[in-house]
Short mmCIF file of C-alpha atoms in Angstrom, two decimals:
data_model
loop_
_atom_site.label_atom_id
_atom_site.label_comp_id
_atom_site.label_asym_id
_atom_site.label_seq_id
_atom_site.Cartn_x
_atom_site.Cartn_y
_atom_site.Cartn_z
CA MET A 1 0.00 0.00 0.00
CA LEU A 2 1.46 3.32 -1.11
CA SER A 3 1.62 6.20 1.33
CA ALA A 4 -0.09 9.54 0.62
CA ASN A 5 3.24 11.17 -0.28
CA GLU A 6 4.11 8.38 -2.71
CA GLN A 7 0.69 8.60 -4.34
CA ALA A 8 1.05 12.38 -4.67
CA HIS A 9 4.52 11.92 -6.19
CA ILE A 10 3.19 9.41 -8.74
CA TYR A 11 0.30 11.74 -9.59
CA ARG A 12 2.63 14.71 -10.14
CA ARG A 13 5.05 12.60 -12.19
CA THR A 14 2.21 11.27 -14.37
CA ARG A 15 0.85 14.79 -14.80
CA TRP A 16 4.32 16.01 -15.82
CA LEU A 17 4.71 13.22 -18.39
CA TYR A 18 1.30 14.04 -19.84
CA GLY A 19 2.41 17.67 -20.07
CA LEU A 20 5.56 16.66 -21.94
CA GLY A 21 3.45 14.54 -24.29
CA PHE A 22 1.12 17.44 -25.08
CA ALA A 23 4.16 19.70 -25.59
CA PHE A 24 5.54 17.21 -28.12
CA LEU A 25 2.15 17.20 -29.89
CA THR A 26 2.27 21.01 -29.92
CA ALA A 27 5.72 20.85 -31.52
CA SER A 28 4.32 18.51 -34.20
CA PHE A 29 1.46 20.88 -35.00
CA ALA A 30 3.87 23.83 -34.96
CA ALA A 31 6.01 22.01 -37.54
CA GLY A 32 2.91 21.51 -39.68
CA SER A 33 2.08 25.20 -39.30
CA SER A 34 5.64 26.13 -40.33
CA ILE A 35 5.45 23.99 -43.46
CA THR A 36 2.04 25.38 -44.39
CA SER A 37 3.29 28.94 -43.79
CA GLU A 38 6.20 28.31 -46.15
CA ILE A 39 3.77 27.15 -48.84
CA LEU A 40 1.68 30.26 -48.14
CA ASP A 41 4.70 32.52 -48.68
CA ASP A 42 5.84 30.67 -51.80
CA HIS A 43 2.47 31.38 -53.44
CA ASN A 44 2.30 35.00 -52.18
CA LYS A 45 -0.86 34.41 -50.17
CA SER A 46 -2.03 36.75 -47.42
CA ILE A 47 -0.54 35.99 -44.02
CA TYR A 48 -3.20 38.08 -42.30
CA PHE A 49 -6.03 36.12 -43.91
CA GLY A 50 -4.31 32.88 -42.95
CA LEU A 51 -4.26 34.00 -39.31
CA LEU A 52 -7.88 35.16 -39.60
CA CYS A 53 -8.86 31.63 -40.66
CA CYS A 54 -7.00 30.20 -37.65
CA TYR A 55 -8.74 32.42 -35.10
CA PHE A 56 -12.13 32.08 -36.81
CA THR A 57 -11.85 28.29 -36.41
CA LEU A 58 -11.38 28.77 -32.66
CA ILE A 59 -14.49 30.96 -32.50
CA CYS A 60 -16.59 28.44 -34.44
CA VAL A 61 -15.62 25.61 -32.07
CA TYR A 62 -15.30 27.28 -28.67
CA GLY A 63 -17.60 30.30 -29.06
CA PRO A 64 -20.89 28.35 -28.82
CA ILE A 65 -19.52 26.21 -25.97
CA ARG A 66 -18.44 29.29 -24.01
CA ALA A 67 -21.76 31.08 -24.64
CA THR A 68 -23.76 28.02 -23.58
CA ASP A 69 -21.76 27.58 -20.36
CA VAL A 70 -22.10 31.23 -19.35
CA CYS A 71 -25.82 31.47 -20.20
CA ALA A 72 -26.62 28.20 -18.40
CA LYS A 73 -24.72 29.28 -15.28
CA GLU A 74 -26.32 32.72 -15.12
CA HIS A 75 -29.78 31.33 -15.88
CA SER A 76 -29.36 28.86 -13.03
CA LEU A 77 -28.37 31.66 -10.65
CA ALA A 78 -31.27 33.84 -11.77
CA SER A 79 -33.78 31.00 -11.42
CA SER A 80 -32.58 30.18 -7.91
CA GLY A 81 -32.73 33.82 -6.86
CA GLY A 82 -28.96 34.33 -6.93
CA GLY A 83 -28.61 33.29 -3.30
CA GLU A 84 -31.25 35.68 -2.00
CA ASP A 85 -33.92 34.34 0.35
CA VAL A 86 -37.24 35.63 -0.89
CA VAL A 87 -40.45 34.79 0.91
CA GLU A 88 -42.96 34.56 -1.91
CA THR A 89 -45.97 34.40 0.40
CA VAL A 90 -45.53 37.95 1.70
CA MET A 91 -44.73 39.45 -1.69
CA ASP A 92 -47.45 40.83 -3.88
CA LYS A 93 -47.54 40.23 -7.62
CA LYS A 94 -45.87 43.54 -8.54
CA VAL A 95 -42.92 42.96 -6.22
CA ARG A 96 -42.43 39.40 -7.54
CA THR A 97 -42.50 40.69 -11.12
CA ASN A 98 -39.92 43.40 -10.38
CA THR A 99 -37.69 40.87 -8.62
CA PHE A 100 -37.95 38.50 -11.58
CA PHE A 101 -36.92 41.15 -14.13
CA LYS A 102 -34.18 42.44 -11.85
CA ARG A 103 -32.68 38.96 -11.59
CA TYR A 104 -32.70 38.44 -15.35
CA ARG A 105 -31.41 41.94 -16.04
CA ILE A 106 -28.44 41.14 -13.82
CA CYS A 107 -28.14 37.77 -15.59
CA PHE A 108 -28.08 39.53 -19.00
CA GLU A 109 -25.46 42.01 -17.81
CA ASN A 110 -23.26 39.21 -16.45
CA VAL A 111 -23.54 37.28 -19.73
CA ARG A 112 -22.73 40.44 -21.69
CA ASP A 113 -19.69 41.20 -19.54
CA GLN A 114 -18.32 37.65 -19.68
CA LEU A 115 -18.84 37.14 -23.42
CA ILE A 116 -17.84 40.58 -24.72
CA PHE A 117 -15.50 42.57 -22.50
CA THR A 118 -15.11 43.57 -18.88
CA PRO A 119 -12.45 46.17 -17.99
CA ASN A 120 -10.58 44.08 -15.44
CA ARG A 121 -7.16 42.51 -15.03
CA LYS A 122 -8.11 39.15 -16.57
CA SER A 123 -9.61 40.72 -19.69
CA PHE A 124 -6.52 42.82 -20.34
CA LEU A 125 -4.32 39.74 -19.84
CA LEU A 126 -6.45 37.80 -22.34
CA ILE A 127 -6.18 40.64 -24.87
CA GLY A 128 -2.42 40.94 -24.33
CA MET A 129 -1.98 37.17 -24.65
CA THR A 130 -3.89 37.13 -27.96
CA VAL A 131 -2.17 40.19 -29.46
CA LEU A 132 1.24 38.73 -28.61
CA ASP A 133 0.17 35.39 -30.07
CA PHE A 134 -0.92 37.15 -33.28
CA ALA A 135 2.34 39.12 -33.46
CA GLY A 136 4.41 35.98 -32.82
CA ASN A 137 2.57 33.99 -35.50
CA TYR A 138 2.87 36.84 -38.01
CA MET A 139 6.61 37.29 -37.37
CA GLN A 140 7.10 33.53 -37.62
CA MET A 141 5.35 33.34 -40.99
CA LEU A 142 7.26 36.39 -42.24
CA THR A 143 10.52 34.73 -41.17
CA TYR A 144 10.08 32.03 -43.82
CA TYR A 145 9.98 34.68 -46.56
CA TYR A 146 13.54 35.75 -45.79
CA THR A 147 15.16 32.46 -44.78
CA SER A 148 14.61 28.72 -45.02
CA VAL A 149 11.89 26.99 -43.03
CA SER A 150 14.39 24.89 -41.07
CA SER A 151 16.63 27.81 -40.10
CA GLY A 152 13.60 29.91 -39.21
CA SER A 153 12.34 27.15 -36.94
CA ILE A 154 15.69 26.90 -35.18
CA CYS A 155 15.67 30.66 -34.52
CA LEU A 156 12.43 30.14 -32.63
CA SER A 157 14.39 28.11 -30.07
CA ALA A 158 15.16 31.48 -28.47
CA THR A 159 11.81 31.02 -26.71
CA VAL A 160 13.66 28.82 -24.19
CA PRO A 161 15.90 31.38 -22.43
CA ILE A 162 13.21 34.05 -22.73
CA SER A 163 10.49 31.89 -21.16
CA LEU A 164 12.85 30.67 -18.41
CA LEU A 165 13.70 34.27 -17.53
CA LEU A 166 10.04 35.34 -17.58
CA GLY A 167 9.03 32.31 -15.49
CA TYR A 168 11.67 33.15 -12.92
CA MET A 169 10.74 36.85 -12.79
CA PHE A 170 6.93 36.71 -12.92
CA MET A 171 5.90 33.14 -12.00
CA SER A 172 8.49 32.64 -9.23
CA HIS A 173 9.75 29.39 -10.79
CA SER A 174 13.10 28.21 -9.46
CA TYR A 175 15.23 26.26 -11.91
CA LYS A 176 18.12 23.98 -11.02
CA ARG A 177 21.56 24.27 -12.52
CA LEU A 178 20.83 21.29 -14.75
CA HIS A 179 17.78 23.14 -16.12
CA ILE A 180 19.92 26.15 -16.98
CA VAL A 181 22.76 24.08 -18.46
CA GLY A 182 20.32 21.96 -20.48
CA SER A 183 18.54 24.99 -21.89
CA CYS A 184 21.86 26.64 -22.80
CA ILE A 185 23.02 23.50 -24.61
CA ALA A 186 19.64 23.17 -26.35
CA CYS A 187 19.97 26.72 -27.67
CA GLY A 188 23.65 26.26 -28.52
CA GLY A 189 22.91 25.60 -32.16
CA LEU A 190 21.12 28.93 -32.54
CA LEU A 191 24.16 31.16 -33.13
CA PHE A 192 25.78 28.34 -35.07
CA MET A 193 22.92 28.17 -37.57
CA ILE A 194 22.60 31.97 -37.82
CA SER A 195 26.29 32.21 -38.78
CA PHE A 196 25.86 29.45 -41.32
CA ASP A 197 22.80 31.23 -42.77
CA SER A 198 24.80 34.40 -43.37
CA TYR A 199 27.61 32.43 -45.03
CA ASP A 200 25.29 30.32 -47.18
CA ALA A 201 22.68 32.96 -48.11
CA LYS A 202 23.13 32.76 -51.87
CA TYR A 203 22.05 29.10 -51.92
CA LEU A 204 18.87 29.43 -49.91
CA ASP A 205 15.39 29.15 -51.41
CA GLY A 206 16.53 28.38 -54.94
CA GLY A 207 18.99 31.25 -55.11
CA LYS A 208 16.62 34.23 -55.24
CA PRO A 209 18.81 36.97 -53.78
CA ASP A 210 16.13 39.64 -54.10
CA GLU A 211 13.95 37.79 -51.61
CA ILE A 212 16.54 36.22 -49.30
CA ASN A 213 17.90 38.11 -46.32
CA PRO A 214 18.93 35.56 -43.66
CA ALA A 215 19.97 38.21 -41.13
CA LEU A 216 16.54 39.86 -41.32
CA GLY A 217 14.87 36.44 -41.22
CA ASP A 218 16.81 35.50 -38.09
CA CYS A 219 15.88 38.79 -36.40
CA LEU A 220 12.21 38.22 -37.23
CA GLY A 221 12.52 34.70 -35.82
CA LEU A 222 13.95 36.09 -32.57
CA LEU A 223 11.11 38.61 -32.35
CA ALA A 224 8.61 35.80 -32.93
CA ALA A 225 10.30 33.87 -30.11
CA LEU A 226 9.96 36.86 -27.77
CA PHE A 227 6.26 37.38 -28.53
CA ASN A 228 5.44 33.67 -28.31
CA SER A 229 7.27 33.38 -24.97
CA LEU A 230 5.33 36.30 -23.50
CA SER A 231 2.06 34.82 -24.77
CA TYR A 232 2.79 31.36 -23.31
CA VAL A 233 3.81 32.77 -19.91
CA MET A 234 0.61 34.86 -19.82
CA GLN A 235 -1.41 31.76 -20.69
CA GLU A 236 0.29 29.79 -17.91
CA TYR A 237 -0.51 32.59 -15.45
CA LEU A 238 -4.18 32.66 -16.50
CA ILE A 239 -4.46 28.87 -16.20
CA GLU A 240 -3.02 28.95 -12.67
CA ALA A 241 -5.46 31.76 -11.85
CA GLY A 242 -8.35 29.42 -12.67
CA THR A 243 -9.27 30.57 -16.19
CA CYS A 244 -11.01 27.71 -17.99
CA GLU A 245 -10.15 26.26 -21.39
CA ASN A 246 -13.30 27.58 -23.10
CA GLU A 247 -12.62 31.13 -21.93
CA ILE A 248 -8.99 31.17 -23.08
CA MET A 249 -9.75 29.60 -26.48
CA THR A 250 -12.70 31.92 -27.07
CA ALA A 251 -10.51 34.92 -26.21
CA PHE A 252 -7.91 33.72 -28.72
CA GLY A 253 -10.65 33.46 -31.35
CA VAL A 254 -12.48 36.75 -30.71
CA TYR A 255 -9.54 39.07 -30.12
CA GLY A 256 -7.46 37.28 -32.77
CA CYS A 257 -10.16 37.80 -35.40
CA VAL A 258 -10.46 41.48 -34.48
CA THR A 259 -6.66 41.94 -34.73
CA SER A 260 -6.47 40.04 -38.05
CA LEU A 261 -9.35 41.99 -39.62
CA LEU A 262 -7.86 45.28 -38.48
CA SER A 263 -4.48 44.30 -39.98
CA LEU A 264 -6.14 43.32 -43.28
CA PHE A 265 -8.06 46.60 -43.33
CA ILE A 266 -4.84 48.58 -42.85
CA GLN A 267 -3.03 46.45 -45.46
CA TYR A 268 -5.60 47.43 -48.09
CA GLY A 269 -5.31 51.14 -47.36
CA CYS A 270 -8.31 51.29 -45.02
CA SER A 271 -10.53 50.74 -48.05
CA TYR A 272 -13.61 48.67 -47.36
CA ALA A 273 -14.20 48.09 -51.09
CA ASP A 274 -10.66 46.75 -51.65
CA LEU A 275 -11.02 44.44 -48.65
CA ILE A 276 -14.31 43.03 -50.01
CA ARG A 277 -12.68 42.51 -53.43
CA PHE A 278 -9.87 40.59 -51.74
CA PHE A 279 -12.33 38.27 -49.99
CA LYS A 280 -14.17 37.67 -53.26
CA SER A 281 -10.89 36.88 -55.05
CA ILE A 282 -10.28 33.76 -52.92
CA ARG A 283 -12.08 31.16 -55.02
CA SER A 284 -9.79 28.27 -55.93
CA HIS A 285 -9.86 25.01 -54.02
CA TYR A 286 -6.07 25.13 -53.73
CA GLU A 287 -6.15 28.46 -51.85
CA TRP A 288 -8.81 27.25 -49.43
CA THR A 289 -6.86 24.02 -48.91
CA ILE A 290 -3.75 25.98 -47.87
CA TYR A 291 -5.68 28.30 -45.57
CA GLY A 292 -7.70 25.40 -44.15
CA SER A 293 -4.57 23.35 -43.45
CA LEU A 294 -2.98 26.28 -41.64
CA ALA A 295 -6.15 26.86 -39.61
CA LEU A 296 -6.31 23.18 -38.62
CA CYS A 297 -2.65 23.11 -37.54
CA GLU A 298 -3.02 26.31 -35.49
CA PHE A 299 -6.27 25.10 -33.90
CA CYS A 300 -4.64 21.85 -32.77
CA LEU A 301 -1.55 23.80 -31.66
CA HIS A 302 -3.57 26.10 -29.37
CA LEU A 303 -5.54 23.17 -27.96
CA SER A 304 -2.52 20.99 -27.14
CA ALA A 305 -0.57 24.02 -25.82
CA PHE A 306 -3.33 24.73 -23.29
CA HIS A 307 -3.35 21.14 -22.00
CA SER A 308 0.45 21.15 -21.81
CA LEU A 309 0.70 24.49 -19.96
CA SER A 310 -1.93 23.32 -17.48
CA ARG A 311 0.51 20.55 -16.43
CA ILE A 312 4.03 21.95 -16.92
CA ASP A 313 5.67 25.37 -16.80
CA ALA A 314 6.24 27.50 -19.90
CA GLY A 315 10.03 26.99 -19.73
CA THR A 316 9.78 23.19 -19.92
CA PHE A 317 7.10 23.53 -22.59
CA ASN A 318 9.38 25.62 -24.82
CA VAL A 319 12.31 23.26 -24.31
CA VAL A 320 10.22 20.35 -25.63
CA MET A 321 9.03 22.62 -28.45
CA LEU A 322 12.60 22.57 -29.74
CA GLY A 323 11.58 19.29 -31.38
CA GLN A 324 9.82 21.39 -34.03
CA PRO A 325 13.00 22.06 -36.10
CA LEU A 326 13.78 18.34 -36.03
CA MET A 327 10.40 17.51 -37.58
CA VAL A 328 10.70 20.31 -40.13
CA GLY A 329 14.23 19.15 -40.97
CA ILE A 330 13.01 15.60 -41.58
CA VAL A 331 10.40 16.93 -44.02
CA ARG A 332 13.02 19.07 -45.73
CA LEU A 333 15.33 16.05 -46.10
CA CYS A 334 12.55 14.55 -48.21
CA GLY A 335 12.84 17.46 -50.65
CA PHE A 336 10.57 20.15 -49.21
CA ASP A 337 11.75 23.77 -49.55
CA GLY A 338 14.49 22.77 -51.99
CA GLY A 339 15.91 20.05 -49.76
CA PHE A 340 19.37 20.13 -48.18
CA ARG A 341 22.72 20.34 -49.86
CA MET A 342 25.40 18.17 -48.30
CA MET A 343 26.98 20.91 -46.15
CA GLN A 344 23.57 22.22 -45.07
CA ALA A 345 22.55 18.72 -44.00
CA VAL A 346 25.76 18.28 -41.97
CA PHE A 347 25.42 21.63 -40.19
CA PHE A 348 21.72 21.06 -39.54
CA PHE A 349 22.37 17.56 -38.16
CA ILE A 350 25.03 18.90 -35.75
CA THR A 351 22.63 21.60 -34.56
CA LEU A 352 19.87 19.10 -33.92
CA VAL A 353 22.22 16.76 -32.02
CA VAL A 354 23.20 19.64 -29.74
CA GLN A 355 19.56 20.60 -29.21
CA THR A 356 18.49 17.01 -28.50
CA SER A 357 21.25 16.65 -25.89
CA GLY A 358 20.09 19.82 -24.18
CA ILE A 359 16.45 18.69 -24.14
CA ALA A 360 17.44 15.35 -22.60
CA LEU A 361 19.54 17.07 -19.89
CA PHE A 362 16.74 19.52 -19.10
CA SER A 363 14.21 16.68 -18.76
CA TYR A 364 16.62 14.73 -16.51
CA ALA A 365 16.65 17.70 -14.10
CA GLY A 366 12.99 16.98 -13.26
CA ASP A 367 9.70 18.82 -12.93
CA VAL A 368 9.93 22.44 -11.79
CA LYS A 369 6.40 22.54 -10.36
CA GLU A 370 6.90 19.30 -8.42
CA ASP A 371 9.99 20.76 -6.72
CA GLU A 372 8.00 23.87 -5.83
CA ASP A 373 5.16 21.79 -4.36
CA GLU A 374 7.62 19.83 -2.20
CA LYS A 375 9.18 23.06 -0.91
CA ASN A 376 5.77 24.52 -0.08
CA ALA A 377 4.75 21.32 1.70
#
């Protein structure tokens, strides 16, 4: 018979392993999103519309669920009197009628505030999380226009030191030396690949020098890493504060759609007519297949990221996410994005070996949240 402490340890360890599994799934969907984004750029399709499709998918799935949950909860409170003891026998008909409408007016206001916007700390965090997620996704997709998909993915590994620093500063996570060493080794290939990009620029993306600028692509990748890290840390904070899955996903969908539409409107010179013409121009099955594939990958990415961040910290999550370049590299070895030349393949393989070693060392150091729970106990 296991003791209570042993059972708690097994539960936390199982929860941590599930979190790592969801993080690996997120890395897989992120690789799919990277590949689809590269196809989007190769065919000069709108990045903003691609992101709009992603966020609209989240609204279509989670919007009705969120609305149903909120309405059912508030209706239940209104029907039960909201906790007020009302003696119906001593109330005349007019008073009962006024009480009824007052309850449902409050119910309507609560539903309105929860589904639209309430000027409080949580709402601003949800908006900030979504705007940073939009900015990170946009910068990531733009990265692939200036550099290769594999190198762009490796630049995103900068999320690791950024998220570890943010977790330490704002979430009070304490990391062991092995965590720090593992993350440093995992990111060791970053500068290596950036240097190789600058040296090998003329060979990238079929040798189109007017479009290739590896230095700019790497900088955009680092910016995407910064924005994604901030978004993930905010999401982890909201999850620990008790924000439910439906609320976070609906916020991603609503605020993401507003941001995407606003960006499209600005892109077309704030002309409503030009924006409508753009929407009408998207007719071919191939275009909708690309946008639909991107939306599906991003939808699954957001879903698995939530379940991962509800079990592990953002730093560990981003370390496991370093598996994304490995998956993209495997696809590129099969000929995608022009394939690898011999020297590119050697340099990329060395980078991935270094990153894999760092991930293994970081995982060996153990669960950050479990250590914190043991200290608090």
